[in-house]
Amino acid sequence: MSKTYKRVLLKISGESLCKPGSFGIDSDELKVIATEIVKAAKVGAQLAVVVGGGNIIRGATLAQEGAIVQATADQMGMLGTVMNGLALKEMLEQLGQQARVLSAINLSAVAETFIRGRAIRHLEKGRVVIFVAGTGNPFFTTDSAASLRAAEIGADVLLKATKVDGIYDKDPMKHDDAKKFEHLSFKNAIDKDLKVMDLTAFDMCRKRNIPIVVFNMKETNHIAEVVAGQNHGTTVTVD
Ligand code: UDP
């Protein structure tokens, strides 16, 4: 029997806010993902979102060009996630869902600074909390931020919304015979060298016993259904 989670951390990539293969923020895509998040919030779970920034800047990629050192490029990447979070909040509120943006970097004129207790208070009041600026530190990813915030707010689950509908034994975009896993243990995923999230993020979830569900974000109603405890994609748990 499915059971609704009580408190959920949803990780969406920056790419979910733009058309496939392009950059920046596309209003139509923004509305699609915001609509799905509103449906998920209506299921009744407390919902926090970590938004990525790959649609604007990826620090490591920019640094490779040689002009900007990675520590700075990563700060720029984190600021990109702030723009995404502001866009998402705006759209959620237009759709009637209260939301707050909490930033890991102090930007007091545009967003609240992340304070754990404040984030939990917002969640208890039914607001969608959007965590931006990643962990606030260069050389990390927003996947790491997602696992960190999930642990801090005591989330029951980390939902990783991606372009594919779960974890496969090989890249399903390249191999027709790729097989999807319904369920995996953390150990199995490591042994099979499956790329679920970056290892820092993955290890945090493993140690804190936070299950991860990897599923397709663009399938209508899937975010809400996963929040309601239905099985979509692949679930990674301790056993
Ligand atoms: N970033 C960072 N520290 C963090 C989170 C993100 O430096 O804690 C930077 C990093 O440059 C990264 C960029 O922000 O490339 C965008 O985040 P990410 O690549 O995780 O976004 P996504 O792939 O989820 O869209």
PDB file of N, CA and C in Angstrom, residues 13 16 38 46 49 52 64 71 76 94 99 105 111 124 146 157 174 183 186 190 214 230:
ATOM      1  N   SER A  13      16.795  19.841 -11.802  1.00  0.00           N
ATOM      2  CA  SER A  13      17.984  20.416 -12.436  1.00  0.00           C
ATOM      3  C   SER A  13      17.603  21.735 -13.100  1.00  0.00           C
ATOM      4  N   SER A  16      15.540  21.654 -16.281  1.00  0.00           N
ATOM      5  CA  SER A  16      14.081  21.492 -16.286  1.00  0.00           C
ATOM      6  C   SER A  16      13.384  22.815 -16.574  1.00  0.00           C
ATOM      7  N   VAL A  38       3.057  22.396  -7.908  1.00  0.00           N
ATOM      8  CA  VAL A  38       1.825  22.794  -7.209  1.00  0.00           C
ATOM      9  C   VAL A  38       0.958  21.562  -6.941  1.00  0.00           C
ATOM     10  N   GLN A  46       4.838  18.191   3.105  1.00  0.00           N
ATOM     11  CA  GLN A  46       5.624  19.423   3.108  1.00  0.00           C
ATOM     12  C   GLN A  46       6.680  19.280   2.014  1.00  0.00           C
ATOM     13  N   VAL A  49      12.271  22.330  -2.301  1.00  0.00           N
ATOM     14  CA  VAL A  49      12.851  22.121  -3.622  1.00  0.00           C
ATOM     15  C   VAL A  49      14.275  22.677  -3.634  1.00  0.00           C
ATOM     16  N   GLY A  52      18.723  23.422  -9.443  1.00  0.00           N
ATOM     17  CA  GLY A  52      20.072  23.486  -9.999  1.00  0.00           C
ATOM     18  C   GLY A  52      20.269  24.740 -10.841  1.00  0.00           C
ATOM     19  N   GLN A  64      36.951  25.452 -17.380  1.00  0.00           N
ATOM     20  CA  GLN A  64      37.783  24.750 -18.377  1.00  0.00           C
ATOM     21  C   GLN A  64      38.246  25.655 -19.505  1.00  0.00           C
ATOM     22  N   ALA A  71      36.788  28.364  -8.535  1.00  0.00           N
ATOM     23  CA  ALA A  71      36.130  28.870  -7.326  1.00  0.00           C
ATOM     24  C   ALA A  71      35.190  30.029  -7.675  1.00  0.00           C
ATOM     25  N   MET A  76      29.564  31.898  -9.576  1.00  0.00           N
ATOM     26  CA  MET A  76      28.646  32.354 -10.639  1.00  0.00           C
ATOM     27  C   MET A  76      27.553  31.311 -10.868  1.00  0.00           C
ATOM     28  N   GLN A  94       2.097  32.694  -8.842  1.00  0.00           N
ATOM     29  CA  GLN A  94       1.079  32.997  -9.862  1.00  0.00           C
ATOM     30  C   GLN A  94       0.059  31.867  -9.952  1.00  0.00           C
ATOM     31  N   ALA A  99       5.224  30.346  -1.667  1.00  0.00           N
ATOM     32  CA  ALA A  99       6.584  29.801  -1.721  1.00  0.00           C
ATOM     33  C   ALA A  99       7.565  30.811  -1.137  1.00  0.00           C
ATOM     34  N   ILE A 105      23.737  31.700   0.177  1.00  0.00           N
ATOM     35  CA  ILE A 105      24.619  32.883   0.151  1.00  0.00           C
ATOM     36  C   ILE A 105      23.764  34.070   0.564  1.00  0.00           C
ATOM     37  N   ALA A 111      16.485  37.502  -1.347  1.00  0.00           N
ATOM     38  CA  ALA A 111      15.989  36.233  -0.788  1.00  0.00           C
ATOM     39  C   ALA A 111      16.336  36.162   0.696  1.00  0.00           C
ATOM     40  N   GLU A 124       6.078  24.024   7.679  1.00  0.00           N
ATOM     41  CA  GLU A 124       4.932  23.730   8.558  1.00  0.00           C
ATOM     42  C   GLU A 124       3.732  24.607   8.214  1.00  0.00           C
ATOM     43  N   ALA A 146      21.133  19.190  -2.270  1.00  0.00           N
ATOM     44  CA  ALA A 146      19.859  18.493  -2.051  1.00  0.00           C
ATOM     45  C   ALA A 146      19.983  17.485  -0.914  1.00  0.00           C
ATOM     46  N   VAL A 157      12.411  11.575   2.231  1.00  0.00           N
ATOM     47  CA  VAL A 157      12.848  11.050   0.934  1.00  0.00           C
ATOM     48  C   VAL A 157      13.455  12.184   0.116  1.00  0.00           C
ATOM     49  N   LYS A 174      21.488   5.487 -25.318  1.00  0.00           N
ATOM     50  CA  LYS A 174      22.444   4.914 -26.286  1.00  0.00           C
ATOM     51  C   LYS A 174      22.207   3.423 -26.542  1.00  0.00           C
ATOM     52  N   HIS A 183      14.145  -1.106  -8.072  1.00  0.00           N
ATOM     53  CA  HIS A 183      14.679  -0.869  -6.739  1.00  0.00           C
ATOM     54  C   HIS A 183      16.163  -1.217  -6.713  1.00  0.00           C
ATOM     55  N   PHE A 186      21.742   1.043  -1.802  1.00  0.00           N
ATOM     56  CA  PHE A 186      22.877   1.949  -1.980  1.00  0.00           C
ATOM     57  C   PHE A 186      24.125   1.145  -2.349  1.00  0.00           C
ATOM     58  N   ILE A 190      26.485   1.314  -5.761  1.00  0.00           N
ATOM     59  CA  ILE A 190      27.929   1.601  -5.724  1.00  0.00           C
ATOM     60  C   ILE A 190      28.691   0.466  -6.403  1.00  0.00           C
ATOM     61  N   VAL A 214      14.537   8.233  -8.160  1.00  0.00           N
ATOM     62  CA  VAL A 214      14.949   8.877  -9.414  1.00  0.00           C
ATOM     63  C   VAL A 214      13.844   8.629 -10.429  1.00  0.00           C
ATOM     64  N   GLN A 230       3.335   6.512  -4.669  1.00  0.00           N
ATOM     65  CA  GLN A 230       3.272   5.571  -5.797  1.00  0.00           C
ATOM     66  C   GLN A 230       4.671   5.303  -6.335  1.00  0.00           C
TER      67      GLN A 230
END
